[in-house]
Coordinates of C-alpha atoms in Angstrom, one line a residue:
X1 CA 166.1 36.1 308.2
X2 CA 162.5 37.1 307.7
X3 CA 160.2 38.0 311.0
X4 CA 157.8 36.1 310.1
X5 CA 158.7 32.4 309.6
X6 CA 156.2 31.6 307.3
X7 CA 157.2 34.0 304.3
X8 CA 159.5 32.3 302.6
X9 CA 163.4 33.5 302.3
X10 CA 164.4 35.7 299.5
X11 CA 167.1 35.1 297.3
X12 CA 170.0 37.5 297.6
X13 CA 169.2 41.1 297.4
X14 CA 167.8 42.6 294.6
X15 CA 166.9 38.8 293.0
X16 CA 163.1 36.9 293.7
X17 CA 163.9 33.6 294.0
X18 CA 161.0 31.4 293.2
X19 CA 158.5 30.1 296.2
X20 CA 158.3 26.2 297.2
X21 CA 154.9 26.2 294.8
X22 CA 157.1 27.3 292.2
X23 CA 155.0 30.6 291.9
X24 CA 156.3 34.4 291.7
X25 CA 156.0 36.0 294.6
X26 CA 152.9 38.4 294.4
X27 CA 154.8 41.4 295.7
X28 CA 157.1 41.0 292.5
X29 CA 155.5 39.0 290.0
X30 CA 153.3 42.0 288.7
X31 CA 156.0 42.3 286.0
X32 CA 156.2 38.9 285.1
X33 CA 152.9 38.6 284.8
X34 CA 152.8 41.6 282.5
X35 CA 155.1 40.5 280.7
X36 CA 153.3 37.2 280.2
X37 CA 149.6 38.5 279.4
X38 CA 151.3 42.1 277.4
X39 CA 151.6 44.4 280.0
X40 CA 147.7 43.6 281.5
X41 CA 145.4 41.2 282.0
X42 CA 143.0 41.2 278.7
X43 CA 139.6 42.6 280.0
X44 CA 136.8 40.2 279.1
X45 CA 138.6 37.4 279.6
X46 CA 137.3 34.7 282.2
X47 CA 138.4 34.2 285.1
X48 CA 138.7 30.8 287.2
X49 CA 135.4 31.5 288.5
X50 CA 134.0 32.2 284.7
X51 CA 133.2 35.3 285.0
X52 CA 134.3 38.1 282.9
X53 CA 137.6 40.4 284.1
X54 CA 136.6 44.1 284.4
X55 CA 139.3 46.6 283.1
X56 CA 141.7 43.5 283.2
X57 CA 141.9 43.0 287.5
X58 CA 141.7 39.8 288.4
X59 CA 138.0 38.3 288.9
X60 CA 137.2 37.6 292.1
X61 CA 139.1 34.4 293.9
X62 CA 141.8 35.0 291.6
X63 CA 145.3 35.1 292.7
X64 CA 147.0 38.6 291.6
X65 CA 149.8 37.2 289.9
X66 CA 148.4 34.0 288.6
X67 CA 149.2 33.5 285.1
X68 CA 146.5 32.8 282.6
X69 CA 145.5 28.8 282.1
X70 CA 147.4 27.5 279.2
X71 CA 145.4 28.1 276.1
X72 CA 144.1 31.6 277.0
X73 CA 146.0 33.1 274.0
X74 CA 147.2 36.1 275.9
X75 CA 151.0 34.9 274.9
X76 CA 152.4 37.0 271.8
X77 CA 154.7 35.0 270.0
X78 CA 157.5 35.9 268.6
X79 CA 158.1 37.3 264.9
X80 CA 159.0 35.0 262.1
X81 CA 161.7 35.3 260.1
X82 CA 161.2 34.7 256.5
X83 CA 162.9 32.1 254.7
X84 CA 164.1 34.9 251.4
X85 CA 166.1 36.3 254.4
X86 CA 168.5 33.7 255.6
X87 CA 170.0 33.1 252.8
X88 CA 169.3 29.4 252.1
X89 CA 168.1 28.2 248.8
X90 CA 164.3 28.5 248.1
X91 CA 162.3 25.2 248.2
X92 CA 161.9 23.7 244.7
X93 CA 157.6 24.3 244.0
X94 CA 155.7 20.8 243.4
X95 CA 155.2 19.9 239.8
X96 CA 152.1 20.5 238.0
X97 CA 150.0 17.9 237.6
X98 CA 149.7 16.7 233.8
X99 CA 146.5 17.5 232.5
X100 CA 146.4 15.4 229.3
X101 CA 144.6 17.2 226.0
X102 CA 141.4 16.6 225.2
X103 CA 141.2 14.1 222.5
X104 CA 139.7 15.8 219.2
X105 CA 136.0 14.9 218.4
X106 CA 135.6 12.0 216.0
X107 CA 134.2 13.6 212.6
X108 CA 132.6 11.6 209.6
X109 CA 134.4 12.4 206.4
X110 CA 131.8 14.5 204.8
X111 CA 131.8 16.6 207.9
X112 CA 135.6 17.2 207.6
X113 CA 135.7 17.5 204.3
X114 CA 133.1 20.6 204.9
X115 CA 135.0 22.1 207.3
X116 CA 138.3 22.5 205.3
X117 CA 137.5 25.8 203.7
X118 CA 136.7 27.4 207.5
X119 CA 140.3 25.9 208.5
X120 CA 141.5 27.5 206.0
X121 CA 140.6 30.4 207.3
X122 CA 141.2 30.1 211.1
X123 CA 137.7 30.1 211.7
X124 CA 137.5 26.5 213.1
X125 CA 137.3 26.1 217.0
X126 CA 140.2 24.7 218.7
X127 CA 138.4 20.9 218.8
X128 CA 137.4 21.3 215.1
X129 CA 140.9 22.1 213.9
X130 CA 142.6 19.5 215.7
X131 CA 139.9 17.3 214.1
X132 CA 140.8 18.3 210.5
X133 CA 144.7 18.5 211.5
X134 CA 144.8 14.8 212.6
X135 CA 142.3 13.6 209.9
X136 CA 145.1 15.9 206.7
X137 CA 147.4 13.3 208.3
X138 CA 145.9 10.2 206.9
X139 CA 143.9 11.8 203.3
X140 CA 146.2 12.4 200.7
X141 CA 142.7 14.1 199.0
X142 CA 141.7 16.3 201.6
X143 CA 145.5 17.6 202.4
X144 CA 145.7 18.6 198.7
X145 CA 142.4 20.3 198.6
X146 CA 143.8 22.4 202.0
X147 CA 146.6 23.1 200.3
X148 CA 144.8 24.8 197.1
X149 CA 142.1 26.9 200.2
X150 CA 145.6 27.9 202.0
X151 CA 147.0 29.1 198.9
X152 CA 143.4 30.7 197.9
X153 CA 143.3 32.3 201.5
X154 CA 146.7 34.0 201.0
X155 CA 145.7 35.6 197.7
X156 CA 142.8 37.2 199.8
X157 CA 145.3 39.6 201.6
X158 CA 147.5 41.4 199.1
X159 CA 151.2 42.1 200.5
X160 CA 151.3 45.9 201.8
X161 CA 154.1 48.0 200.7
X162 CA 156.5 48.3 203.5
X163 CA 157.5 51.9 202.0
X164 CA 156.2 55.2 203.2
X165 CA 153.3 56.9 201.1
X166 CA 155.2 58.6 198.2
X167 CA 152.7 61.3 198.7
X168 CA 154.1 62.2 202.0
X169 CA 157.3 63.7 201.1
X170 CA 155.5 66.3 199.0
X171 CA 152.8 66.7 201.6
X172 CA 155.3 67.6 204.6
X173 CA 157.5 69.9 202.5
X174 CA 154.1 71.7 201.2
X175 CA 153.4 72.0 204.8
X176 CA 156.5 73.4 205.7
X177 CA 156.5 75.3 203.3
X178 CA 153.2 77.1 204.1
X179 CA 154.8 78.0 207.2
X180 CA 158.0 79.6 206.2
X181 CA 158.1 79.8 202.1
X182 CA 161.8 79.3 200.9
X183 CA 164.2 81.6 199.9
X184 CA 165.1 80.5 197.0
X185 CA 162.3 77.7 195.6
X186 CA 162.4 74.9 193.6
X187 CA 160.5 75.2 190.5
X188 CA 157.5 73.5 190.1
X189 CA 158.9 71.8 186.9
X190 CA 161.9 70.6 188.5
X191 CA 160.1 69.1 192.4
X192 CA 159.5 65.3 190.6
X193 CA 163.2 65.1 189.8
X194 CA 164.3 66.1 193.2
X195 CA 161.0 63.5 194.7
X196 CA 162.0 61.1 192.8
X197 CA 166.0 60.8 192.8
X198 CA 165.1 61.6 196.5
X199 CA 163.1 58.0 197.1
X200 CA 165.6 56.1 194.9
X201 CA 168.5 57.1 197.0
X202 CA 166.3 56.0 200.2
X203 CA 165.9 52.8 198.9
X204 CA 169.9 52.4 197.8
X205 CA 171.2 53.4 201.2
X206 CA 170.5 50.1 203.0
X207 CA 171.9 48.2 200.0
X208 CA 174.6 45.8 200.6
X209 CA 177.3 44.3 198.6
X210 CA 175.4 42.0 197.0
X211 CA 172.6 44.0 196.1
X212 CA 174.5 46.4 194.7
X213 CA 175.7 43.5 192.1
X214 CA 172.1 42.2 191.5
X215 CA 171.1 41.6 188.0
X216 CA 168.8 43.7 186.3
X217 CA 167.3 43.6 182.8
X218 CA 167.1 46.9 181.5
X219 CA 163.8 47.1 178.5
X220 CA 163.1 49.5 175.9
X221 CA 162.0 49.7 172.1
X222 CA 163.9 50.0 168.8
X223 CA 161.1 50.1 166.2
X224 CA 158.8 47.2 166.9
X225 CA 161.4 45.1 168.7
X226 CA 161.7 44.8 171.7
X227 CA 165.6 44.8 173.3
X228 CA 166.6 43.9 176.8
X229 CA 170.5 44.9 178.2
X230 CA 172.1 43.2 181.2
X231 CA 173.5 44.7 183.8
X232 CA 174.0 45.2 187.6
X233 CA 171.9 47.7 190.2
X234 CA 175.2 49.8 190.2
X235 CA 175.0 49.7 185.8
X236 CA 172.1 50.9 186.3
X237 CA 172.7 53.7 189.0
X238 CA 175.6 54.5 186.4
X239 CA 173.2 54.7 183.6
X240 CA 171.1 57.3 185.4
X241 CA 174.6 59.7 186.3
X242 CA 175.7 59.6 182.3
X243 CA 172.1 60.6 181.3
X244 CA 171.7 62.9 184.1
X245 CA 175.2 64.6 182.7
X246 CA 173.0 65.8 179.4
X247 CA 171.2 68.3 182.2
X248 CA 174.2 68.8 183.8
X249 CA 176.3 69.8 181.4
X250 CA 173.7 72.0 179.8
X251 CA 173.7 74.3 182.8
X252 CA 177.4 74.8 182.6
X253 CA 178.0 71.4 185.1
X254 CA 180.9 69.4 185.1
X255 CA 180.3 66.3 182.7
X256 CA 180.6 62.6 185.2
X257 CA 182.1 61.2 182.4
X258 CA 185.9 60.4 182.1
X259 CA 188.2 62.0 180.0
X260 CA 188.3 58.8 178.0
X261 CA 185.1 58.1 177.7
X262 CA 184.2 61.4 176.2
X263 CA 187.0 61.0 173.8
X264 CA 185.3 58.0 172.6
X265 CA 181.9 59.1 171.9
X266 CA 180.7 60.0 168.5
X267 CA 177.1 61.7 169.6
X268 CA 175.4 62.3 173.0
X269 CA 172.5 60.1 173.1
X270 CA 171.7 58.6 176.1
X271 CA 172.5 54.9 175.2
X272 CA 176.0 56.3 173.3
X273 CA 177.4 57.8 176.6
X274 CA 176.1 55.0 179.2
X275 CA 178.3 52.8 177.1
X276 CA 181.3 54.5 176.8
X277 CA 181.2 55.0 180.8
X278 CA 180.8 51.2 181.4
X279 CA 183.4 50.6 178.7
X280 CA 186.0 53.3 180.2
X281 CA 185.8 51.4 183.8
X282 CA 188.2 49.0 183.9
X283 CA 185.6 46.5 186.3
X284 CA 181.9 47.3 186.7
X285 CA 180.7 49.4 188.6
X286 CA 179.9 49.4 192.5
X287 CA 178.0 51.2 195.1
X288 CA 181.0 53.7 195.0
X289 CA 178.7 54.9 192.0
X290 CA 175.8 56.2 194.2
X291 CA 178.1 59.2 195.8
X292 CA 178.6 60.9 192.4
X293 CA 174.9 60.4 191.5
X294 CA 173.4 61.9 194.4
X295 CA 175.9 64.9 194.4
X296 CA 175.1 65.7 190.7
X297 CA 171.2 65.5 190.9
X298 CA 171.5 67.9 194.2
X299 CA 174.1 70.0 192.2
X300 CA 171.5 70.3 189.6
X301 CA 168.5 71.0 191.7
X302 CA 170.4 74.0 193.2
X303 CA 171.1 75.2 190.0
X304 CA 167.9 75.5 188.3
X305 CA 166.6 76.8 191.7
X306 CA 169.0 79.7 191.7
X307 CA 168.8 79.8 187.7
X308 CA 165.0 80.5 188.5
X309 CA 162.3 80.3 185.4
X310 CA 164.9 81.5 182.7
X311 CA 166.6 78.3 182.8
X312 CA 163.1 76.5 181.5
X313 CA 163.8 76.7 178.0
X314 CA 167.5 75.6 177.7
X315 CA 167.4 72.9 175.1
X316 CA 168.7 69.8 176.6
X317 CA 170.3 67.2 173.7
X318 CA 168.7 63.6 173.7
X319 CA 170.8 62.7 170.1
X320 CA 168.2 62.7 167.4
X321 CA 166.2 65.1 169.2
X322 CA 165.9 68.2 172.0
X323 CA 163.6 68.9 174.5
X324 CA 163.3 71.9 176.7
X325 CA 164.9 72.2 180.4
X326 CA 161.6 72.1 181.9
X327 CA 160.5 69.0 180.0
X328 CA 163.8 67.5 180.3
X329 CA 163.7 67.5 183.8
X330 CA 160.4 65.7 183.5
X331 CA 162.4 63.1 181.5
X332 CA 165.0 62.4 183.7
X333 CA 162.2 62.3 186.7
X334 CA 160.3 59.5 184.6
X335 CA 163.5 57.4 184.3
X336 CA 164.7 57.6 187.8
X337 CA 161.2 56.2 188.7
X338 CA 161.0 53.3 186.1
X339 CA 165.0 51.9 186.7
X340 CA 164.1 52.3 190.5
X341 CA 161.3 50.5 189.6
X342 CA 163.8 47.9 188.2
X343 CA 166.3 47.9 190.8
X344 CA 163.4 46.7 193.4
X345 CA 162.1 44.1 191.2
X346 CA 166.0 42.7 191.1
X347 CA 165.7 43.2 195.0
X348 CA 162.1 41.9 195.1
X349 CA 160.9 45.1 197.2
X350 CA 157.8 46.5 196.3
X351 CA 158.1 50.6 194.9
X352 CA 155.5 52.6 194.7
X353 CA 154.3 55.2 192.0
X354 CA 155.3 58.7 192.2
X355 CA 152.7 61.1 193.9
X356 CA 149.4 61.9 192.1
X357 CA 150.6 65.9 191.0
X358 CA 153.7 64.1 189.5
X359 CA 152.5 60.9 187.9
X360 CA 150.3 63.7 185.6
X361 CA 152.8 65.8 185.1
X362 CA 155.0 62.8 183.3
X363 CA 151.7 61.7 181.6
X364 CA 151.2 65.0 180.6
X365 CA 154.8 64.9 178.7
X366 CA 154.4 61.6 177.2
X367 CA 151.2 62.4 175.6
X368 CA 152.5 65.5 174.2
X369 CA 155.3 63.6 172.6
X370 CA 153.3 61.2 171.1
X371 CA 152.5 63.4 168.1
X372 CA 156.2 63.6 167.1
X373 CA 157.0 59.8 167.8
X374 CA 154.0 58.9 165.7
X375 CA 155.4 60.6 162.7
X376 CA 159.1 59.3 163.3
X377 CA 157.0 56.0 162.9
X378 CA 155.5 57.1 159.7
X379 CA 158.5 58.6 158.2
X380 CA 160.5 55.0 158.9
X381 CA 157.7 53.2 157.5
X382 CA 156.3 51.6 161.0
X383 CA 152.7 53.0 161.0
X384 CA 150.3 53.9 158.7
X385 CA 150.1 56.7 156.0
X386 CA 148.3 59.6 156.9
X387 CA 145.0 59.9 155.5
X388 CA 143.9 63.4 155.9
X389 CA 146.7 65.9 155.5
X390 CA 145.7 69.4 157.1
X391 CA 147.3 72.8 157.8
X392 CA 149.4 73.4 160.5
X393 CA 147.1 75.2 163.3
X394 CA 144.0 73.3 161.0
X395 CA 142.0 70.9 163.0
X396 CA 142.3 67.0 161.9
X397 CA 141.7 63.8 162.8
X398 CA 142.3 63.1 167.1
X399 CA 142.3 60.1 169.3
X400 CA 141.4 60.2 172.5
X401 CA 144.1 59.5 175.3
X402 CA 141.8 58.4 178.6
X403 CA 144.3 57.8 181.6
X404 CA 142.5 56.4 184.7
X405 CA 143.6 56.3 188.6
X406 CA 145.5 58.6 190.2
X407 CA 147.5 61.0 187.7
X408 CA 145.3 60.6 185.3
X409 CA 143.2 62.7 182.9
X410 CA 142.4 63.3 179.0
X411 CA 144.6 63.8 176.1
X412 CA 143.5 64.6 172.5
X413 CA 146.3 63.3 170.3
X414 CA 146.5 64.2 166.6
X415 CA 147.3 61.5 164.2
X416 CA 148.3 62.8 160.5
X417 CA 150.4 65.9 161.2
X418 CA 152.4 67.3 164.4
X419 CA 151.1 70.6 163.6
X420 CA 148.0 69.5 163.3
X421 CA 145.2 70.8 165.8
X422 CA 143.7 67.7 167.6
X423 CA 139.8 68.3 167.6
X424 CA 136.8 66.7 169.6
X425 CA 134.8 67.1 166.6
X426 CA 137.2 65.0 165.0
X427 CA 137.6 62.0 166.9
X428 CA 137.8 59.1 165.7
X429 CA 139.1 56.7 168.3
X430 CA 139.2 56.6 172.4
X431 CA 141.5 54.4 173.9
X432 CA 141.7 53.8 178.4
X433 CA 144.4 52.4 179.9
X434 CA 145.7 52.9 183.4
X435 CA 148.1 55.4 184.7
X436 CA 150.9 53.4 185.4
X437 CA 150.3 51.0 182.7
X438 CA 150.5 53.8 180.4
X439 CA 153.7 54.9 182.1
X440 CA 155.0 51.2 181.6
X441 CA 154.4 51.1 178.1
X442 CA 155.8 54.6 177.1
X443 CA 159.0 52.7 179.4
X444 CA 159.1 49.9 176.8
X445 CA 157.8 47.6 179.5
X446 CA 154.8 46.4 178.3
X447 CA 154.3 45.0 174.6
X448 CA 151.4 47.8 172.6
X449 CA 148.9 45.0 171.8
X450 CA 148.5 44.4 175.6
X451 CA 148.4 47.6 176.8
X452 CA 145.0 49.0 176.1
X453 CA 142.3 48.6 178.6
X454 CA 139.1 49.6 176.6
X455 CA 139.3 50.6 172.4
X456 CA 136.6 51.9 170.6
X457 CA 136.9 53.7 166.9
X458 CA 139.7 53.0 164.3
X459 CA 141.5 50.4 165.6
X460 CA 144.6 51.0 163.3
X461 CA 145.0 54.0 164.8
X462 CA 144.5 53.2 168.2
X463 CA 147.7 50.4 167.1
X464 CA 149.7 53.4 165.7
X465 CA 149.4 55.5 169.0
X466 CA 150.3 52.9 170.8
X467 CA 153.2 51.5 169.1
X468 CA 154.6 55.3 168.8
X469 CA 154.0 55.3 173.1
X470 CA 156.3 52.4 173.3
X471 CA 158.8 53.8 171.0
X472 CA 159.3 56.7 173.4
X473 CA 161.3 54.4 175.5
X474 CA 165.4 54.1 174.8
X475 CA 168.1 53.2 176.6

């Protein structure tokens, strides 16, 4: 029992038990109070009286452990715990509201019509080209004439080779080799053979199946007709090994050809031993062809590397004729680019032209073997007589060979004799045509009367050099 009578009782010990005003009592309700306001009474907040609180006491007629009015937002509520943590499913968010699309503008005719050649284009605003879209629904006239500016428009932006530069092979091994020259180098007479069997195999190694079995027209000249042979990618790759064999063989190689096709042959021109390997396979050939190709032209490119320059003037056989190792090599370089050049069009991949350095070098041959062909003509009765007869070493008459673009130069060709001197004093014709069109026609690709880009002089000769440049090509 308490002394004094008006205290109230406590609970048990250690426990406040509230008062009859249902208040804490102020001797222990300094901690519920801090616990309701966070520990103190927030200074500058009024009191009953409305006057400030300094450093949080209670304001003056304030009970000590009153608790703030209701609304004082001294209470700290509790933290919230977020939805992404308990687990339940996330609230679906409310749907977009549709926002229709503008309606295109209503156009006149005329105005449409106008504006088909800048939709054609893509150079219409959005509203414009709905305009025309909507309106090439319902004019059979204006959807053609789009049709024709689409097409137009797409003829405006050439298709871009997907292959690398064919420069750039040359260019990286130059700059390689500038840093560390080789040991043993390849000649200079030899590097288009090995660039060019070298971006042929790149584009075979991706070939599947039925690639490998595409059909590919192979072109050349026999006199003044032209002849066309049928075959398969893989014929073709088999064509290049057989031919390739003439180098081979000539630097002391093993032959590619089968016992029984060498049997069979009766000469070793190229068109002789490509058929007698197609005849001694029992089915055509596949892509198992390509292993044997590549090993031989690397095989060969080692040899003449460690052969050095006295292997330049080993005379290849070509049938009817020879030509030197060095210049054979140029030969075989040529081919491997024109029947790649095949292969891609039966694949429909673009192939560029050899590199610059390379393209001239095979120029360079063809022109010197123009002489020769042109007399082979004459002999057979296929060009014209010669009209001035000279010495051998004697100047006589000359035609001017221009090739333009890259690879190009000047050639003076003479036209009566072989041994003839060609002379600028005696020119009597100049004929320009483009590199590779001049490569296409020495391939038998390209009929003589459509070669020439520019003729001025005697035009049967310029018909005669021609005519021999497409008999260069064979088999």
């Amino acid at each position: 029992m308490n002394a004094d009578p008006s205290e109230p009782d406590d609970g048990p010990e250690g426990h406040d038990g509230p008062d009859r005003h249902g208040e804490s009592d102020p001797r222990h309700g300094r901690a519920d109070d801090d616990i309701a306001t966070g520990g103190a009474l927030a200074e500058g907040v009024p009191g009953p009286d409305g006057r400030p609180r300094e450093n949080g006491r209670p304001g003056p007629g304030e009970h000590p452990g009153a608790r703030p009015p209701h609304g004082g937002g001294l209470r700290i509520p509790p933290p919230r715990s977020s939805i992404e943590d308990s687990g339940r499913p996330l609230p679906e968010p409310p749907p977009l509201p549709a926002v229709p699309a503008p309606a295109p503008p209503v156009l006149e005719h005329k105005v449409l019509k106008s504006l088909l050649g800048a939709w054609a284009l893509a150079a219409c605003s959005a509203e414009e080209a709905a305009a025309v879209e909507l309106h090439l629904g319902g004019c059979g006239a204006c959807a053609d004439e789009a049709l024709r500016l689409r097409d137009a428009v797409g003829l405006l932006h050439p298709e871009e080779s997907l292959d690398l530069d064919p420069g750039l092979r040359s260019r990286v091994l130059a700059g390689c080799l500038d840093r560390r020259p080789p040991r043993i180098p390849v000649p200079d007479w030899a590097a288009p053979y090995d660039a060019e069997t070298a971006r042929l195999d790149a584009l075979l190694q991706d070939f599947g199946n039925g690639e490998w079995h595409a059909p590919v027209q192979l072109k050349w000249y026999e006199g003044d007709e032209a002849v066309t042979r049928r075959t398969t990618v893989a014929g073709v790759i088999a064509h290049l090994l057989t031919v390739d064999g003439l180098v081979a063989t000539t630097l002391g190689l093993d032959d590619p050809l089968p016992e029984a096709a060498r049997a069979a042959l009766t000469g070793t021109s190229p068109a002789e031993r490509t058929e007698a390997y197609w005849n001694a396979s029992r089915f055509p050939a596949t892509r198992g062809v390509r292993l044997p190709w590549r090993e031989q032209s690397h095989t060969v490119i080692r040899t003449v590397s460690f052969a050095g320059g006295g292997s330049a003037e080993l005379a290849v056989p070509y049938g009817e004729f020879t030509l030197p190792l060095r210049d054979s090599m140029l030969d075989r370089a040529f081919e491997c680019w024109v029947h790649a050049g095949d292969i891609a069009d039966a694949v429909d991949y673009p192939y560029q032209p050899p590199a610059p350095r390379h393209l001239n070098r095979m120029i360079d041959l063809a022109a010197r073997m123009l002489p020769g062909a042109l007399a082979d003509r004459r002999r057979a009765g296929l060009a014209a007589p010669a009209k001035e007869l000279v010495a051998a070493g004697a100047p006589g008459r000359s035609l001017r060979l221009e090739v333009e673009g890259h690879g190009g130069g000047e050639w003076l060709i003479p036209l009566d004799s072989p041994g003839a001197a060609a002379s600028q004093e005696c020119e009597v014709a100049h004929v320009a045509l483009d590199g590779v069109e001049f490569c296409r026609l020495a391939a038998g690709h390209v009929p003589p009367e459509d070669a020439a880009a520019g003729q001025v002089g005697d035009r049967e000769a310029i018909r005669d050099v021609l005519s021999a440049a497409a008999a260069l090509s064979r088999m």
